[in-house]
PDB file of C-alpha atoms and ligand atoms in Angstrom:
ATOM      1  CA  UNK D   3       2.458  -6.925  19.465  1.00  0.00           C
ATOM      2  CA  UNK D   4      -0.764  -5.456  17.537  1.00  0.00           C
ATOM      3  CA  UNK D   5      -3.275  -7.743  15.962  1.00  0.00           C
ATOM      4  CA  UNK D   6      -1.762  -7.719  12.600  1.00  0.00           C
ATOM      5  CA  UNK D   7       2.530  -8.207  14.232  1.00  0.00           C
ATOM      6  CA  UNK D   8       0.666 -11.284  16.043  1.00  0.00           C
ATOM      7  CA  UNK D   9      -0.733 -12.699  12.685  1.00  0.00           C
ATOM      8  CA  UNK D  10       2.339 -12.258  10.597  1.00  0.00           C
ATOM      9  CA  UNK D  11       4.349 -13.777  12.988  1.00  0.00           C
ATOM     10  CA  UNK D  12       2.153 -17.199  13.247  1.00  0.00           C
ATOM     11  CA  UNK D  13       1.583 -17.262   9.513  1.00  0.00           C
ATOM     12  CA  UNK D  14       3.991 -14.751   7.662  1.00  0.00           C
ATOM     13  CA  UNK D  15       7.137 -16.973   5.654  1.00  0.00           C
ATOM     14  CA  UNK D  16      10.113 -15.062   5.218  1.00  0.00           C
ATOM     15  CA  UNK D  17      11.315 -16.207   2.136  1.00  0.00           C
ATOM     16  CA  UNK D  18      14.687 -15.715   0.586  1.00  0.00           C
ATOM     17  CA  UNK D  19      15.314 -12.380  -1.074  1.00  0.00           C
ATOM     18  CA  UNK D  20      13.905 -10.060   1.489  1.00  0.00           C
ATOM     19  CA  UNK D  21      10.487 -11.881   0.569  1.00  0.00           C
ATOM     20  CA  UNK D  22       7.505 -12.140   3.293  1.00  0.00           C
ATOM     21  CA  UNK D  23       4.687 -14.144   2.203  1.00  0.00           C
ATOM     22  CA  UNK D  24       1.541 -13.498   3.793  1.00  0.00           C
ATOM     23  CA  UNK D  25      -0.542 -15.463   1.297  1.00  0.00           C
ATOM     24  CA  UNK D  26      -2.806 -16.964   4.075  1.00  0.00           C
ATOM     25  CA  UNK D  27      -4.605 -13.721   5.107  1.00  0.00           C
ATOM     26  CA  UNK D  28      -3.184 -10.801   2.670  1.00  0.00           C
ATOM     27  CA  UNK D  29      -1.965 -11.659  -0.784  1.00  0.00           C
ATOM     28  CA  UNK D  30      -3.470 -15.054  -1.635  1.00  0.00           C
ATOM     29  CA  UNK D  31      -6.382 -15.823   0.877  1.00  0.00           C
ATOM     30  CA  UNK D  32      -8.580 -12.674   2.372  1.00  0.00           C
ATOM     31  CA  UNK D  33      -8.729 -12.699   6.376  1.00  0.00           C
ATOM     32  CA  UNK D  34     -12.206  -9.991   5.610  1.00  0.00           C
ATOM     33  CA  UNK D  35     -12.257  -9.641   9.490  1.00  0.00           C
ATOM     34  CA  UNK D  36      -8.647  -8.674   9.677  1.00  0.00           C
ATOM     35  CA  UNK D  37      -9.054  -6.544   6.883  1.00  0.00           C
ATOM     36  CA  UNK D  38     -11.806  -4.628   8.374  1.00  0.00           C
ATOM     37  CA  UNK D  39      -9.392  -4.303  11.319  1.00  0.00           C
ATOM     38  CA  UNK D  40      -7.085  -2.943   9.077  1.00  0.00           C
ATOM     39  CA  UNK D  41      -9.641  -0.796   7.764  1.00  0.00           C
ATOM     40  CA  UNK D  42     -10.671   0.807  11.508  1.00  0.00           C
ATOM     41  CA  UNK D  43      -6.599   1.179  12.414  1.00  0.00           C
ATOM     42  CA  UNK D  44      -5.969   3.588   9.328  1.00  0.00           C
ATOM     43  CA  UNK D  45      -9.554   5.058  10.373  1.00  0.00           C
ATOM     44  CA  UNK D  46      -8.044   5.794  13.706  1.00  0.00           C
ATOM     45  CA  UNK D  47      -4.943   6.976  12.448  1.00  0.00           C
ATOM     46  CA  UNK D  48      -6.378   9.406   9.811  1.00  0.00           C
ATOM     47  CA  UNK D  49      -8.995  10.791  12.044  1.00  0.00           C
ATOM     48  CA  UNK D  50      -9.855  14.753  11.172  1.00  0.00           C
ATOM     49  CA  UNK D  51      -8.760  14.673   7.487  1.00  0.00           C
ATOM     50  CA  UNK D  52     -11.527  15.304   4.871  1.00  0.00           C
ATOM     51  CA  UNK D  53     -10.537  12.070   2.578  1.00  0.00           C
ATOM     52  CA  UNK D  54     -12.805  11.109   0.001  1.00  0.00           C
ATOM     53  CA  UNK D  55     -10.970   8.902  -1.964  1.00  0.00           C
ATOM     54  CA  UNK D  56      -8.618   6.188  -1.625  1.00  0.00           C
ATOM     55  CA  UNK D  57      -6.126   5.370  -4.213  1.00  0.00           C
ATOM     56  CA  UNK D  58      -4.323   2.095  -4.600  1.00  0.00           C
ATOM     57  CA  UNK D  59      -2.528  -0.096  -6.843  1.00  0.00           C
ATOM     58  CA  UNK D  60      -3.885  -3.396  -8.400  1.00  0.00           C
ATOM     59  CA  UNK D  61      -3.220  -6.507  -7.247  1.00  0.00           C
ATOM     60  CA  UNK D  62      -3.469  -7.146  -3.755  1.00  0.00           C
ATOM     61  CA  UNK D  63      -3.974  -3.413  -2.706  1.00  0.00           C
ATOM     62  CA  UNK D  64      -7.834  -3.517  -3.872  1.00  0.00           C
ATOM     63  CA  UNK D  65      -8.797  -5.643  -1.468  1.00  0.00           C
ATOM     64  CA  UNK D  66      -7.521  -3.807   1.629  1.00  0.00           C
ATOM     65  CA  UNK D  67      -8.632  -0.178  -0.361  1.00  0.00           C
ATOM     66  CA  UNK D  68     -12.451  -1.713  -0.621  1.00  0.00           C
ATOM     67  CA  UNK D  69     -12.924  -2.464   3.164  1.00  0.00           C
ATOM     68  CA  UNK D  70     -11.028   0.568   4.049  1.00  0.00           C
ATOM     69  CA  UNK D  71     -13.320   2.909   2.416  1.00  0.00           C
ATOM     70  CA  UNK D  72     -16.073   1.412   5.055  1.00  0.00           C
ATOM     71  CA  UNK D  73     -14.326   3.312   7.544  1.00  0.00           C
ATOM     72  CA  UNK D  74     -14.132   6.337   5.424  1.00  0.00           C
ATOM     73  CA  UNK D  75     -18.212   7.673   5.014  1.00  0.00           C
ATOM     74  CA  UNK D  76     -18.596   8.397   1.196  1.00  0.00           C
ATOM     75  CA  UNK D  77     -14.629   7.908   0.007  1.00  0.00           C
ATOM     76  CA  UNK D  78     -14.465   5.980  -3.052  1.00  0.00           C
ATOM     77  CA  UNK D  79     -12.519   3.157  -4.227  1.00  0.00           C
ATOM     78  CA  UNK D  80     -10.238   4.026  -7.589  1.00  0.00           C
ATOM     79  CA  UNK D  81      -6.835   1.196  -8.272  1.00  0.00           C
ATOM     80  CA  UNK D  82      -4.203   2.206 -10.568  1.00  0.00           C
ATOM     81  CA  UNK D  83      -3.655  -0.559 -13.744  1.00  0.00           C
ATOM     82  CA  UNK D  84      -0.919  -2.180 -14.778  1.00  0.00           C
ATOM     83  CA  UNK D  85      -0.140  -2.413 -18.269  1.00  0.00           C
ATOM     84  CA  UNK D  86       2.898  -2.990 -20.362  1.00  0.00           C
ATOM     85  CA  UNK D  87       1.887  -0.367 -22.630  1.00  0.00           C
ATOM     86  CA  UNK D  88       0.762   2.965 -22.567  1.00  0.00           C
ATOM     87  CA  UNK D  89      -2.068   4.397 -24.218  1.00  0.00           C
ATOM     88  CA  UNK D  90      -1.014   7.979 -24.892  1.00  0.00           C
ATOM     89  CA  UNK D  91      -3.948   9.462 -26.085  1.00  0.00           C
ATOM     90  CA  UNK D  92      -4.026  11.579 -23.122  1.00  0.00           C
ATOM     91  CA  UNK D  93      -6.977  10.063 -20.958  1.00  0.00           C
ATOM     92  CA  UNK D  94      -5.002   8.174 -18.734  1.00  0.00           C
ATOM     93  CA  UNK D  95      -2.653   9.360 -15.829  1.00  0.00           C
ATOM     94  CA  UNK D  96       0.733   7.136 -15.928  1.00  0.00           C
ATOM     95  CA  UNK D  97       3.767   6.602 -14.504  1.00  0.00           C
ATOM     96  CA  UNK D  98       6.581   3.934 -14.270  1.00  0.00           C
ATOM     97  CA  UNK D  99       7.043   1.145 -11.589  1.00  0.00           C
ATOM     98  CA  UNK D 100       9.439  -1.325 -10.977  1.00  0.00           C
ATOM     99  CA  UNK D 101       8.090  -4.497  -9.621  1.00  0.00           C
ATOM    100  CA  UNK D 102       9.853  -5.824  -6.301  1.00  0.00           C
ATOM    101  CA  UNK D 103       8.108  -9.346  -6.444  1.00  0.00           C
ATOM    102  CA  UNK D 104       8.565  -9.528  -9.985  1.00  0.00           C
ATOM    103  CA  UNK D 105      11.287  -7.521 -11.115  1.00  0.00           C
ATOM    104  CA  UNK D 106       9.740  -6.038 -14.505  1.00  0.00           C
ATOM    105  CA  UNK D 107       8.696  -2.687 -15.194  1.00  0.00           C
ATOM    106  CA  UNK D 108       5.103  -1.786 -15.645  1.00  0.00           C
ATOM    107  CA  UNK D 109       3.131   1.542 -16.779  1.00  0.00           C
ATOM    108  CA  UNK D 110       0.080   2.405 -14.356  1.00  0.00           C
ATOM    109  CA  UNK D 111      -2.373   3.919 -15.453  1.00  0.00           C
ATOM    110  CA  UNK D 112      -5.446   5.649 -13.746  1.00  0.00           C
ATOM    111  CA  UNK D 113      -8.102   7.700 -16.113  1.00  0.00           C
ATOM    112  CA  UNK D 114      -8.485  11.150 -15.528  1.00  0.00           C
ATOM    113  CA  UNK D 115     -11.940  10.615 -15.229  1.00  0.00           C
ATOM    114  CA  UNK D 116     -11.577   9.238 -11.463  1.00  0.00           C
ATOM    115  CA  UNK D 117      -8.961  11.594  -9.451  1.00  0.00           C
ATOM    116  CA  UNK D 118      -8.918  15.739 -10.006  1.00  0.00           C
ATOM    117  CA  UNK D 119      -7.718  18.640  -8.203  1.00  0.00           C
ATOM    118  CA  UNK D 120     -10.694  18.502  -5.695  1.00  0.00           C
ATOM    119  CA  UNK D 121      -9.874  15.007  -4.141  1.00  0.00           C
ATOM    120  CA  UNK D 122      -8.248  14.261  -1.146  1.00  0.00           C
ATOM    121  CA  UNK D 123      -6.281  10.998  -1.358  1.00  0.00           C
ATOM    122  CA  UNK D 124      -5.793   8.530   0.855  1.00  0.00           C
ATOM    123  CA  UNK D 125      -2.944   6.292  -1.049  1.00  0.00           C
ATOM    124  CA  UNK D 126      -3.057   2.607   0.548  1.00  0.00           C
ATOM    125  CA  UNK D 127      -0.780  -0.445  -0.330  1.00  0.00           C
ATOM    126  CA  UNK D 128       0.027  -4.232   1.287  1.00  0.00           C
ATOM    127  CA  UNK D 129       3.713  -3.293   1.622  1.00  0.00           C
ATOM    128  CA  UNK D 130       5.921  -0.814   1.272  1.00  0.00           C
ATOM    129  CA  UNK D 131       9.701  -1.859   0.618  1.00  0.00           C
ATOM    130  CA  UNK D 132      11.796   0.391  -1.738  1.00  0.00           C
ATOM    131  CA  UNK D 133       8.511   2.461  -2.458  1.00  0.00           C
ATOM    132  CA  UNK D 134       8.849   2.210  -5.869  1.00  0.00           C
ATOM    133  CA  UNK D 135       4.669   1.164  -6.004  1.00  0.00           C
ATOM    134  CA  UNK D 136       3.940   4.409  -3.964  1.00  0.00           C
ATOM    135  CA  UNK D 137       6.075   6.788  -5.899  1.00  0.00           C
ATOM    136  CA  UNK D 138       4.191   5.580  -8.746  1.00  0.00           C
ATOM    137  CA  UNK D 139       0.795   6.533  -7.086  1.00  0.00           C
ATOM    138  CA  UNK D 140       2.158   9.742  -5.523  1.00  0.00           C
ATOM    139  CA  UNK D 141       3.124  10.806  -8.857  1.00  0.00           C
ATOM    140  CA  UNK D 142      -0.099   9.374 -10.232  1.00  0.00           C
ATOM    141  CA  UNK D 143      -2.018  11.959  -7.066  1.00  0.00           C
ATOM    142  CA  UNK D 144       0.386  14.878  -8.511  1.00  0.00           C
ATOM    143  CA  UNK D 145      -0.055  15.128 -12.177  1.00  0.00           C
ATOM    144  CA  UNK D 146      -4.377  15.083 -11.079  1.00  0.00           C
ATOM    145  CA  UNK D 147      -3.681  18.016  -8.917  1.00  0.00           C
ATOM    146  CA  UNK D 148      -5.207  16.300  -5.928  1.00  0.00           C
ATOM    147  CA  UNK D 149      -4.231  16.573  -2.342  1.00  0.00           C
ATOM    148  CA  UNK D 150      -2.483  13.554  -1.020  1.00  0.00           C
ATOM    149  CA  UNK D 151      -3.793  13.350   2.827  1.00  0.00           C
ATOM    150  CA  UNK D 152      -1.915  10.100   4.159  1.00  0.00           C
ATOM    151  CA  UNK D 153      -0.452   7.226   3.153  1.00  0.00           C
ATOM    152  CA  UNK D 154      -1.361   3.368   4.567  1.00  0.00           C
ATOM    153  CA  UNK D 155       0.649   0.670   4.336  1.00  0.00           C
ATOM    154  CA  UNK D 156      -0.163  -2.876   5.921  1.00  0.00           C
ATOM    155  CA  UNK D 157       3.681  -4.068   6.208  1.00  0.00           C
ATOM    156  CA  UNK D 158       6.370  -1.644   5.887  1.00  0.00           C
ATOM    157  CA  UNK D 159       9.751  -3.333   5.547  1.00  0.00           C
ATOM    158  CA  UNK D 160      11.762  -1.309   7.799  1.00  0.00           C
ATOM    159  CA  UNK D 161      15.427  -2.470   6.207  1.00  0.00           C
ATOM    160  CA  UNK D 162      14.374  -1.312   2.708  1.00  0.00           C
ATOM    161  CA  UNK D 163      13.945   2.127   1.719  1.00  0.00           C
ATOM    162  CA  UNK D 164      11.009   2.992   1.320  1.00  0.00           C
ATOM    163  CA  UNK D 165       9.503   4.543   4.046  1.00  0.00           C
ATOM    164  CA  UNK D 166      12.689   6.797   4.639  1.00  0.00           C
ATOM    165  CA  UNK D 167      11.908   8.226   0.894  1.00  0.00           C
ATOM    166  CA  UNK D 168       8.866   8.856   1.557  1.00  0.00           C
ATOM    167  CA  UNK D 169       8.871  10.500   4.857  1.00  0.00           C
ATOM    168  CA  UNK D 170      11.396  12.674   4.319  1.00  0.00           C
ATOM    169  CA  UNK D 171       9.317  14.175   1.312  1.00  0.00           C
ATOM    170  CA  UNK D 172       7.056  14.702   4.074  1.00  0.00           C
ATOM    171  CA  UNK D 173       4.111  12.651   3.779  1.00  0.00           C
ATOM    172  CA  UNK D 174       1.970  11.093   7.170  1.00  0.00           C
ATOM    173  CA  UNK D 175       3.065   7.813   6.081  1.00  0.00           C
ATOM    174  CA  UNK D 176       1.396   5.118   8.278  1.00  0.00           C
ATOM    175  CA  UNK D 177       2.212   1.591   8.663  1.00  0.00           C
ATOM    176  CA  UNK D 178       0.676  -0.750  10.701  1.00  0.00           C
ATOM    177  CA  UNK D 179       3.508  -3.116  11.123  1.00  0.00           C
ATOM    178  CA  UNK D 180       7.346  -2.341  10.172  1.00  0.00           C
ATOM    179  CA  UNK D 181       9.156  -5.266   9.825  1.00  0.00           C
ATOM    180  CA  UNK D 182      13.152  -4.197  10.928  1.00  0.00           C
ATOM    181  CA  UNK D 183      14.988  -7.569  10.370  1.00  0.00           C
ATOM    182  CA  UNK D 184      13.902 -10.795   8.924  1.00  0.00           C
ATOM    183  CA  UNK D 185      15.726 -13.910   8.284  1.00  0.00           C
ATOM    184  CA  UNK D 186      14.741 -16.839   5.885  1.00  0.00           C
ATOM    185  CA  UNK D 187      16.971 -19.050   7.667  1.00  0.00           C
ATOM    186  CA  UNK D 188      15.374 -18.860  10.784  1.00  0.00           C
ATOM    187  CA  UNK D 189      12.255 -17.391   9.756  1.00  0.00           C
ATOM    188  CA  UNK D 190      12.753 -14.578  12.821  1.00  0.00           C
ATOM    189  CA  UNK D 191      10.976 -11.473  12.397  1.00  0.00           C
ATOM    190  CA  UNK D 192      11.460  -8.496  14.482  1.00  0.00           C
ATOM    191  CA  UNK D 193       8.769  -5.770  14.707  1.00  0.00           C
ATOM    192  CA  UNK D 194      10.313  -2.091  15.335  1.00  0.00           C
ATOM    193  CA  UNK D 195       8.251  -0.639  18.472  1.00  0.00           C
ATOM    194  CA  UNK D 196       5.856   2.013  17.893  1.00  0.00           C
TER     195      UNK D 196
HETATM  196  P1  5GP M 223       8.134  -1.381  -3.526  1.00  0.00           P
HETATM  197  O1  5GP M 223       7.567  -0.808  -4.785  1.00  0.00           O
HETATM  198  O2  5GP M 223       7.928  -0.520  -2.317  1.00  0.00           O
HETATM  199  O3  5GP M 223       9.574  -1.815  -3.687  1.00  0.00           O
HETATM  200  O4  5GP M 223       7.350  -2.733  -3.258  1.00  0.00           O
HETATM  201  C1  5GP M 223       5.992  -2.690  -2.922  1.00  0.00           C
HETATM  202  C2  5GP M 223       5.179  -3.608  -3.788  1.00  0.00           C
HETATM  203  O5  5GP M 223       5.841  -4.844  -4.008  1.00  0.00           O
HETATM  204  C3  5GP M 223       3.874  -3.916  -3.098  1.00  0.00           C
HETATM  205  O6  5GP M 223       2.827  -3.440  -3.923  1.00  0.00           O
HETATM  206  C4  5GP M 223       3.843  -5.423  -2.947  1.00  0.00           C
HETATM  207  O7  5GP M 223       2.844  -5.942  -3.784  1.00  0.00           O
HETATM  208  C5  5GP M 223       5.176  -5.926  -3.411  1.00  0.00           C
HETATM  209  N1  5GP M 223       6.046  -6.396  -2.309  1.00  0.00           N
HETATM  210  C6  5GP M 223       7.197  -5.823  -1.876  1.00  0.00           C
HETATM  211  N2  5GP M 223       7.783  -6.548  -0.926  1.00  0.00           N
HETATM  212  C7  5GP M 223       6.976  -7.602  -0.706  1.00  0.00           C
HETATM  213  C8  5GP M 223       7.057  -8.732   0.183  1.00  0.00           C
HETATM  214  O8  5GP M 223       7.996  -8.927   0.979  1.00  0.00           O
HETATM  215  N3  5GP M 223       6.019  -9.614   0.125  1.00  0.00           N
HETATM  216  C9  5GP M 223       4.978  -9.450  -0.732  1.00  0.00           C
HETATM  217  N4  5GP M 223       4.012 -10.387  -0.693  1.00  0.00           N
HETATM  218  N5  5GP M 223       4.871  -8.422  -1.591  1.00  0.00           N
HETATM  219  C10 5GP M 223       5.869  -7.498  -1.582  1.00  0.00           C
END
């Protein structure tokens, strides 16, 4: 097991509803150190592209984003909004997710004065499960022009979609830990190899 398969298994809940909370160290409470980990791992695993900016999605992907960018000399920070409404007076970059923890729809939004044709993006994001947070942000990446380098994800659900979308558009779609079965029963988790 990696660091971060070792920490979700001692503190990750698997919750009913294909639910994993990892509110101790992730979502709730900030493990810094682990996050710097994170940070170095998607370093590692984006070594020899020309990134300068990372893109992510508020709530809990800001955090990860921030400390990542310390691995990434010069890339700046930029997190996509949520917001019931949109604003259409044209500033503003949008597009439409559906919330898996929360089941609503909300706009994003990220201002066209933060992401053009000249960046290149790293998109990062706590999980991935039917990818409906990262389509938002790849569409977000598109409609700028900009070059989408990678994706990072912290936990990739495995069983859920997702990462199958989004590979087969052909994206270097990293994730650090892919969960392939959990059960809230038993609170098993199995990790899929890499
Ligand atoms: P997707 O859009 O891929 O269906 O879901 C990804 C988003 O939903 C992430 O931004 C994350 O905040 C949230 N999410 C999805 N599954 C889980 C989960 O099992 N646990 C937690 N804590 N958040 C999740």
């Amino acid at each position: 097991m990696n660091f971060l398969e070792q920490r979700i298994a001692k503190e990750g809940i698997v919750k009913p509803g294909n639910v994993l909370k990892v509110d101790s160290f992730l979502n709730h409470q900030m493990d810094i150190k682990l996050f710097d980990e994170i940070g170095a791992e998607f370093a590692r695993r984006f070594e020899g592209t020309n990134i300068n900016k990372i893109l992510t999605i508020e709530a809990s992907g800001i955090g990860i984003a921030a400390i990542t960018a310390l691995h990434f000399p010069g890339a700046k920070v930029v997190f996509a909004k949520k917001t019931k409404s949109i604003n259409l007076d044209g500033e503003m970059f949008t597009a439409e997710v559906e919330s898996f923890t929360h089941k609503n729809v909300n706009h994003v939004i990220v201002s066209k004065k933060f992401i053009n044709a000249d960046d290149h993006i790293l998109l990062i994001d706590d999980f991935l499960a039917n990818g409906c947070a990262m389509m938002g942000l790849i569409q977000i990446a598109n409609q700028a022009g900009a070059s989408i380098e990678g994706i990072g994800i912290v936990i990739e659900k495995g069983f859920q979609q997702g990462g199958q979308i989004i590979r087969n558009l052909g994206y270097k779609l990293e994730s650090l830990a892919i969960i392939d079965a959990m059960d809230a029963n038993t609170g098993g988790i199995t990790f899929r190899k890499q």
